Coordinates of C-alpha atoms in Angstrom, one line a residue:
X1 CA -1.1 36.0 -22.6
X2 CA -1.1 35.9 -19.0
X3 CA 2.4 36.6 -17.4
X4 CA 4.0 33.5 -16.5
X5 CA 2.4 31.3 -18.3
X6 CA 3.7 28.5 -20.8
X7 CA 3.4 28.3 -24.6
X8 CA 3.8 26.4 -27.4
X9 CA 6.3 28.9 -29.1
X10 CA 8.4 28.9 -26.3
X11 CA 8.4 25.3 -26.0
X12 CA 9.8 25.0 -29.7
X13 CA 6.7 24.9 -31.8
X14 CA 5.3 27.6 -34.2
X15 CA 1.7 26.9 -35.4
X16 CA 1.9 29.9 -37.6
X17 CA 5.4 28.8 -39.2
X18 CA 3.4 25.4 -39.8
X19 CA 0.4 27.1 -41.9
X20 CA 3.1 29.3 -43.7
X21 CA 4.8 26.4 -45.0
X22 CA 1.4 24.8 -46.3
X23 CA 0.8 28.1 -48.3
X24 CA 4.7 28.1 -49.7
X25 CA 4.2 24.7 -50.6
X26 CA 1.0 24.9 -52.2
X27 CA 1.5 26.1 -55.7
X28 CA 4.0 23.4 -56.1
X29 CA 1.7 20.6 -55.0
X30 CA -1.2 21.7 -56.8
X31 CA 0.7 21.9 -60.0
X32 CA 0.9 18.4 -60.0
X33 CA -2.8 17.9 -60.1
X34 CA -3.7 17.2 -56.5
X35 CA -6.5 18.5 -54.9
X36 CA -7.7 18.9 -51.0
X37 CA -4.0 20.2 -50.1
X38 CA -4.4 22.0 -46.9
X39 CA -7.3 20.1 -45.8
X40 CA -7.2 16.6 -43.5
X41 CA -6.8 14.1 -46.6
X42 CA -5.7 14.7 -50.1
X43 CA -8.0 14.0 -53.1
X44 CA -7.1 12.0 -56.5
X45 CA -9.8 11.3 -58.8
X46 CA -9.7 7.5 -60.3
X47 CA -12.0 8.3 -63.3
X48 CA -14.7 6.2 -62.4
X49 CA -16.6 8.5 -60.2
X50 CA -14.7 7.7 -56.9
X51 CA -11.7 9.4 -55.5
X52 CA -8.8 8.7 -53.3
X53 CA -7.9 10.3 -50.2
X54 CA -4.9 9.6 -48.3
X55 CA -3.1 11.5 -45.5
X56 CA 0.3 11.1 -43.6
X57 CA 1.1 12.0 -39.8
X58 CA 3.2 11.1 -37.2
X59 CA 2.7 10.4 -33.6
X60 CA 5.4 13.7 -32.4
X61 CA 6.7 13.8 -29.4
X62 CA 4.3 12.0 -27.2
X63 CA 6.6 9.4 -27.7
X64 CA 9.2 10.7 -25.5
X65 CA 6.5 10.6 -22.6
X66 CA 5.1 7.4 -23.7
X67 CA 8.4 5.8 -24.1
X68 CA 9.3 6.7 -20.5
X69 CA 6.1 5.4 -19.1
X70 CA 6.0 2.4 -20.8
X71 CA 3.0 3.3 -22.9
X72 CA 4.2 2.5 -26.6
X73 CA 1.6 0.5 -27.6
X74 CA -0.8 3.0 -27.0
X75 CA 1.4 5.3 -29.5
X76 CA 0.5 3.0 -32.0
X77 CA -3.1 3.5 -31.3
X78 CA -2.6 6.9 -31.6
X79 CA -1.2 6.6 -35.3
X80 CA -3.4 4.6 -37.0
X81 CA -7.0 6.2 -35.6
X82 CA -5.1 9.9 -36.0
X83 CA -4.4 8.9 -39.9
X84 CA -7.7 6.8 -40.6
X85 CA -9.7 10.5 -38.8
X86 CA -8.1 12.5 -41.1
X87 CA -9.4 10.2 -44.1
X88 CA -13.0 10.3 -42.7
X89 CA -13.1 14.1 -43.0
X90 CA -13.4 13.3 -46.4
X91 CA -16.3 10.8 -46.1
X92 CA -14.1 8.1 -47.2
X93 CA -14.4 4.9 -46.2
X94 CA -10.4 4.0 -45.0
X95 CA -8.7 1.1 -46.8
X96 CA -4.9 0.7 -46.0
X97 CA -2.2 1.9 -43.4
X98 CA 1.5 1.9 -44.2
X99 CA 3.8 3.1 -41.1
X100 CA 7.3 4.1 -40.6
X101 CA 9.7 3.3 -37.3
X102 CA 12.8 5.6 -37.4
X103 CA 15.1 5.3 -34.6
X104 CA 19.1 5.5 -33.9
X105 CA 18.9 2.0 -33.0
X106 CA 15.8 0.0 -33.6
X107 CA 15.0 -1.9 -30.5
X108 CA 12.5 -4.6 -31.4
X109 CA 10.2 -4.8 -28.3
X110 CA 9.4 -1.3 -28.9
X111 CA 8.8 -1.4 -32.6
X112 CA 6.3 -4.5 -32.0
X113 CA 4.5 -2.7 -29.4
X114 CA 3.7 0.4 -32.0
X115 CA 2.8 -1.9 -34.8
X116 CA 0.6 -4.4 -32.3
X117 CA -1.1 -1.2 -31.2
X118 CA -1.7 0.1 -34.6
X119 CA -2.9 -3.2 -35.8
X120 CA -5.4 -3.2 -33.2
X121 CA -7.2 -0.1 -34.2
X122 CA -6.9 -1.0 -38.0
X123 CA -8.9 -4.2 -37.0
X124 CA -11.5 -2.5 -35.4
X125 CA -11.7 -0.1 -38.9
X126 CA -11.6 -2.5 -41.0
X127 CA -8.4 -1.2 -42.6
X128 CA -5.5 -3.3 -43.9
X129 CA -1.9 -2.7 -42.6
X130 CA 0.0 -3.7 -45.4
X131 CA 3.3 -2.7 -44.9
X132 CA 6.2 0.0 -43.8
X133 CA 9.3 0.4 -43.1
X134 CA 12.1 0.7 -40.2
X135 CA 15.0 2.3 -40.5
X136 CA 18.1 2.8 -38.0
X137 CA 19.3 6.6 -38.6
X138 CA 22.1 7.0 -35.9
X139 CA 23.6 10.9 -36.7
X140 CA 19.8 12.3 -37.2
X141 CA 18.1 10.5 -34.0
X142 CA 20.0 11.2 -30.8
X143 CA 20.4 7.9 -28.6
X144 CA 17.1 6.8 -26.9
X145 CA 14.6 8.8 -29.4
X146 CA 12.4 6.7 -32.0
X147 CA 9.5 8.4 -34.4
X148 CA 6.4 6.3 -35.6
X149 CA 4.5 8.1 -39.0
X150 CA 2.1 6.6 -41.6
X151 CA 0.2 7.1 -44.4
X152 CA -3.5 6.2 -44.8
X153 CA -5.5 5.6 -48.3
X154 CA -9.5 5.2 -48.6
X155 CA -12.0 5.8 -50.8
X156 CA -15.3 8.1 -51.6
X157 CA -17.6 8.1 -54.2
X158 CA -17.9 11.9 -55.6
X159 CA -21.5 11.9 -54.5
X160 CA -20.7 10.8 -51.3
X161 CA -17.5 13.3 -50.5
X162 CA -17.6 15.6 -47.5
X163 CA -15.7 18.7 -48.4
X164 CA -17.3 21.5 -46.7
X165 CA -18.2 23.2 -49.9
X166 CA -22.1 23.1 -48.9
X167 CA -21.9 24.9 -45.7
X168 CA -23.8 27.7 -44.8
X169 CA -24.6 30.7 -42.3
X170 CA -26.7 29.0 -39.8
X171 CA -25.3 25.9 -39.9
X172 CA -24.7 24.0 -36.5
X173 CA -21.4 22.8 -35.1
X174 CA -21.5 19.3 -33.4
X175 CA -19.0 18.0 -31.3
X176 CA -17.6 14.1 -30.4
X177 CA -15.5 14.0 -27.3
X178 CA -12.2 13.2 -27.1
X179 CA -10.3 10.8 -24.6
X180 CA -7.8 13.4 -23.6
X181 CA -4.9 15.2 -25.0
X182 CA -4.9 12.5 -28.1
X183 CA -1.5 13.0 -29.7
X184 CA -1.0 16.9 -30.3
X185 CA 0.6 19.3 -28.0
X186 CA 3.1 17.1 -26.4
X187 CA 5.6 19.4 -26.6
X188 CA 4.0 22.2 -24.5
X189 CA 3.0 19.2 -22.6
X190 CA 6.1 18.1 -21.2
X191 CA 7.5 21.5 -20.4
X192 CA 4.3 21.6 -18.1
X193 CA 5.5 18.5 -16.5
X194 CA 8.5 20.1 -15.4
X195 CA 6.5 22.6 -13.5
X196 CA 3.9 20.2 -11.7
X197 CA 3.4 16.5 -12.7
X198 CA 0.3 14.4 -13.7
X199 CA -0.7 10.9 -14.2
X200 CA -4.4 11.0 -15.2
X201 CA -5.0 8.2 -17.7
X202 CA -6.0 11.3 -19.8
X203 CA -2.7 12.6 -20.2
X204 CA -1.5 9.4 -22.5
X205 CA -5.0 8.0 -23.6
X206 CA -4.9 7.0 -27.5
X207 CA -6.5 8.9 -30.3
X208 CA -10.6 7.9 -30.2
X209 CA -11.1 6.2 -33.3
X210 CA -14.5 8.5 -35.0
X211 CA -15.2 6.0 -37.9
X212 CA -18.6 4.4 -36.5
X213 CA -19.6 7.9 -35.1
X214 CA -19.0 9.6 -38.4
X215 CA -21.1 6.4 -40.1
X216 CA -23.8 6.9 -38.1
X217 CA -24.1 10.3 -37.9
X218 CA -24.5 10.6 -41.6
X219 CA -26.9 7.6 -41.8
X220 CA -29.3 10.5 -39.6
X221 CA -28.4 13.9 -40.6
X222 CA -26.9 15.6 -44.0
X223 CA -23.1 16.2 -42.9
X224 CA -21.6 19.0 -44.8
X225 CA -18.3 19.0 -43.4
X226 CA -16.1 17.5 -40.6
X227 CA -12.6 18.3 -38.9
X228 CA -10.5 16.3 -36.7
X229 CA -9.0 18.4 -34.0
X230 CA -5.8 17.8 -33.7
X231 CA -3.1 20.2 -33.6
X232 CA -4.5 24.4 -34.0
X233 CA -7.3 23.6 -31.6
X234 CA -10.8 23.4 -32.6
X235 CA -11.3 26.9 -34.6
X236 CA -8.2 26.4 -36.4
X237 CA -9.1 22.9 -37.7
X238 CA -12.8 23.9 -38.2
X239 CA -11.4 26.4 -40.5
X240 CA -9.4 24.5 -42.5
X241 CA -12.7 22.9 -44.1
X242 CA -15.0 26.2 -44.1
X243 CA -15.4 28.0 -47.6
X244 CA -14.1 31.5 -47.5
X245 CA -16.5 34.1 -45.9
X246 CA -17.6 31.6 -43.1
X247 CA -16.4 31.1 -39.3
X248 CA -17.7 29.3 -36.2
X249 CA -18.8 31.0 -33.3
X250 CA -18.0 28.3 -30.5
X251 CA -19.6 28.5 -26.8
X252 CA -16.8 27.1 -24.5
X253 CA -19.0 26.8 -22.0
X254 CA -20.9 24.1 -23.6
X255 CA -19.0 20.9 -22.4
X256 CA -17.2 20.1 -19.4
X257 CA -13.1 19.7 -20.1
X258 CA -11.6 16.6 -18.9
X259 CA -9.4 16.8 -15.8
X260 CA -6.1 17.0 -17.8
X261 CA -7.2 20.4 -19.3
X262 CA -7.8 21.6 -16.0
X263 CA -4.4 21.1 -15.2
X264 CA -2.9 22.6 -18.0
X265 CA -4.7 25.7 -17.3
X266 CA -2.8 26.1 -14.4
X267 CA 0.1 26.4 -16.3
X268 CA -1.2 27.6 -19.8
X269 CA -3.5 30.5 -20.8
X270 CA -6.8 30.2 -22.2
X271 CA -6.0 31.5 -25.5
X272 CA -3.0 29.4 -25.7
X273 CA -5.0 26.3 -24.6
X274 CA -7.8 26.9 -27.0
X275 CA -4.8 27.2 -29.9
X276 CA -3.2 24.4 -29.3
X277 CA -5.3 21.4 -27.1
X278 CA -8.7 19.7 -28.1
X279 CA -10.1 20.9 -24.8
X280 CA -12.0 17.8 -24.9
X281 CA -13.3 17.8 -28.0
X282 CA -11.8 15.8 -30.5
X283 CA -13.9 15.6 -33.6
X284 CA -16.4 18.0 -35.5
X285 CA -19.3 18.0 -38.0
X286 CA -21.6 20.6 -39.6
X287 CA -24.8 20.1 -39.8
X288 CA -27.8 22.3 -40.9
X289 CA -30.3 21.0 -38.3
X290 CA -30.3 19.6 -34.7
X291 CA -29.1 15.9 -34.4
X292 CA -28.0 13.8 -31.8
X293 CA -25.1 15.1 -30.0
X294 CA -23.1 17.8 -28.3
X295 CA -24.1 21.4 -30.2
X296 CA -21.0 23.8 -29.9
X297 CA -21.8 26.5 -31.9
X298 CA -23.3 28.1 -35.2
X299 CA -21.6 29.1 -38.5
X300 CA -21.9 32.9 -39.2
X301 CA -20.5 35.1 -41.8
X302 CA -17.0 36.3 -41.4

C-alpha cells in the first residue's frame, strides 16, 4: 500500500475478520440444515420444487453521514435495494421485506424517512414491506446514532436457481453500473472526508435496484452466476459464487469510474480501492456467451 494512504483496517474495519467469522460459524449454521451460507442469500427447500431465499443486512455507517446531510430517505432506499439485490443473486423473485430501526432515542421523523425510502423501492420491486421493529436502546447506541437493518425473503423454482455451479473456465463476466459508493466502505469514506471534502451526488446516491436488469438479462442469455458488489469489491464478491478452482480475470480499464472513486483514489491506494469499493460496478453476471452489456473479464482456472 502506498505510504500515507488511508486503509479500511486503519479506519477500524477488517474485511479479513469478517471472512473469518463466516468460516468460524459455518459448521454451526450448516448443522441446522441451511444451504448457501457465505453466499449472498441462504436457501431453504419448501419441499415442492421451490426454495426460499433469504438475506439480512444493514445500511451501516453511511447513516452517520446521511443524517448529517439530511439524506436518510436515501438510506431507506439503500436498505431495501441492498437486501433485494442479494436475494436476486439466487434467481429468486423477492417477496417480502422486514426492517429494524434502533437508536439511543427514536426520532419519529428520522424513522419515517428511512421507512418511506425503503417502501418506495419495495413498490418498484413488487415487494411487500410486511413489518419491522423499532427499538430505543440507550447505553448500546450513543446519543445521536441509529441503525437500520432489514431482511428480505424470496422464492425460486429449483430449475431456475442460480448458484454458480455451472460456471466454467472461459465464461464472461458482465458488469452493471453502480450509482456511486452505494452502502459499503463508509467508515473509510468518512476518514477520507477528514482530509478533503466531497459533495458529489454519487457519494450518497442510494444503491441501485438490479431486479429488472437481471430479469431482462436472463431472458436473453444463460446466466450462470450473479454477484452483488458490496464490501469486498468486485473480485471478493464474485469469488463467493464461483466453484472451487476457478477465478475471475478483470480488465480494470474496461469502464470509466464515477467521480467519487477518482476523489477517493487521491487518498486510498489502488489495491485497497479494489478490495473495499464497487468502483462503479454494482452487480455482476457470469454468462457463457457475449450479451448486451459491459464485458469486464473472463473466468479462468485458478
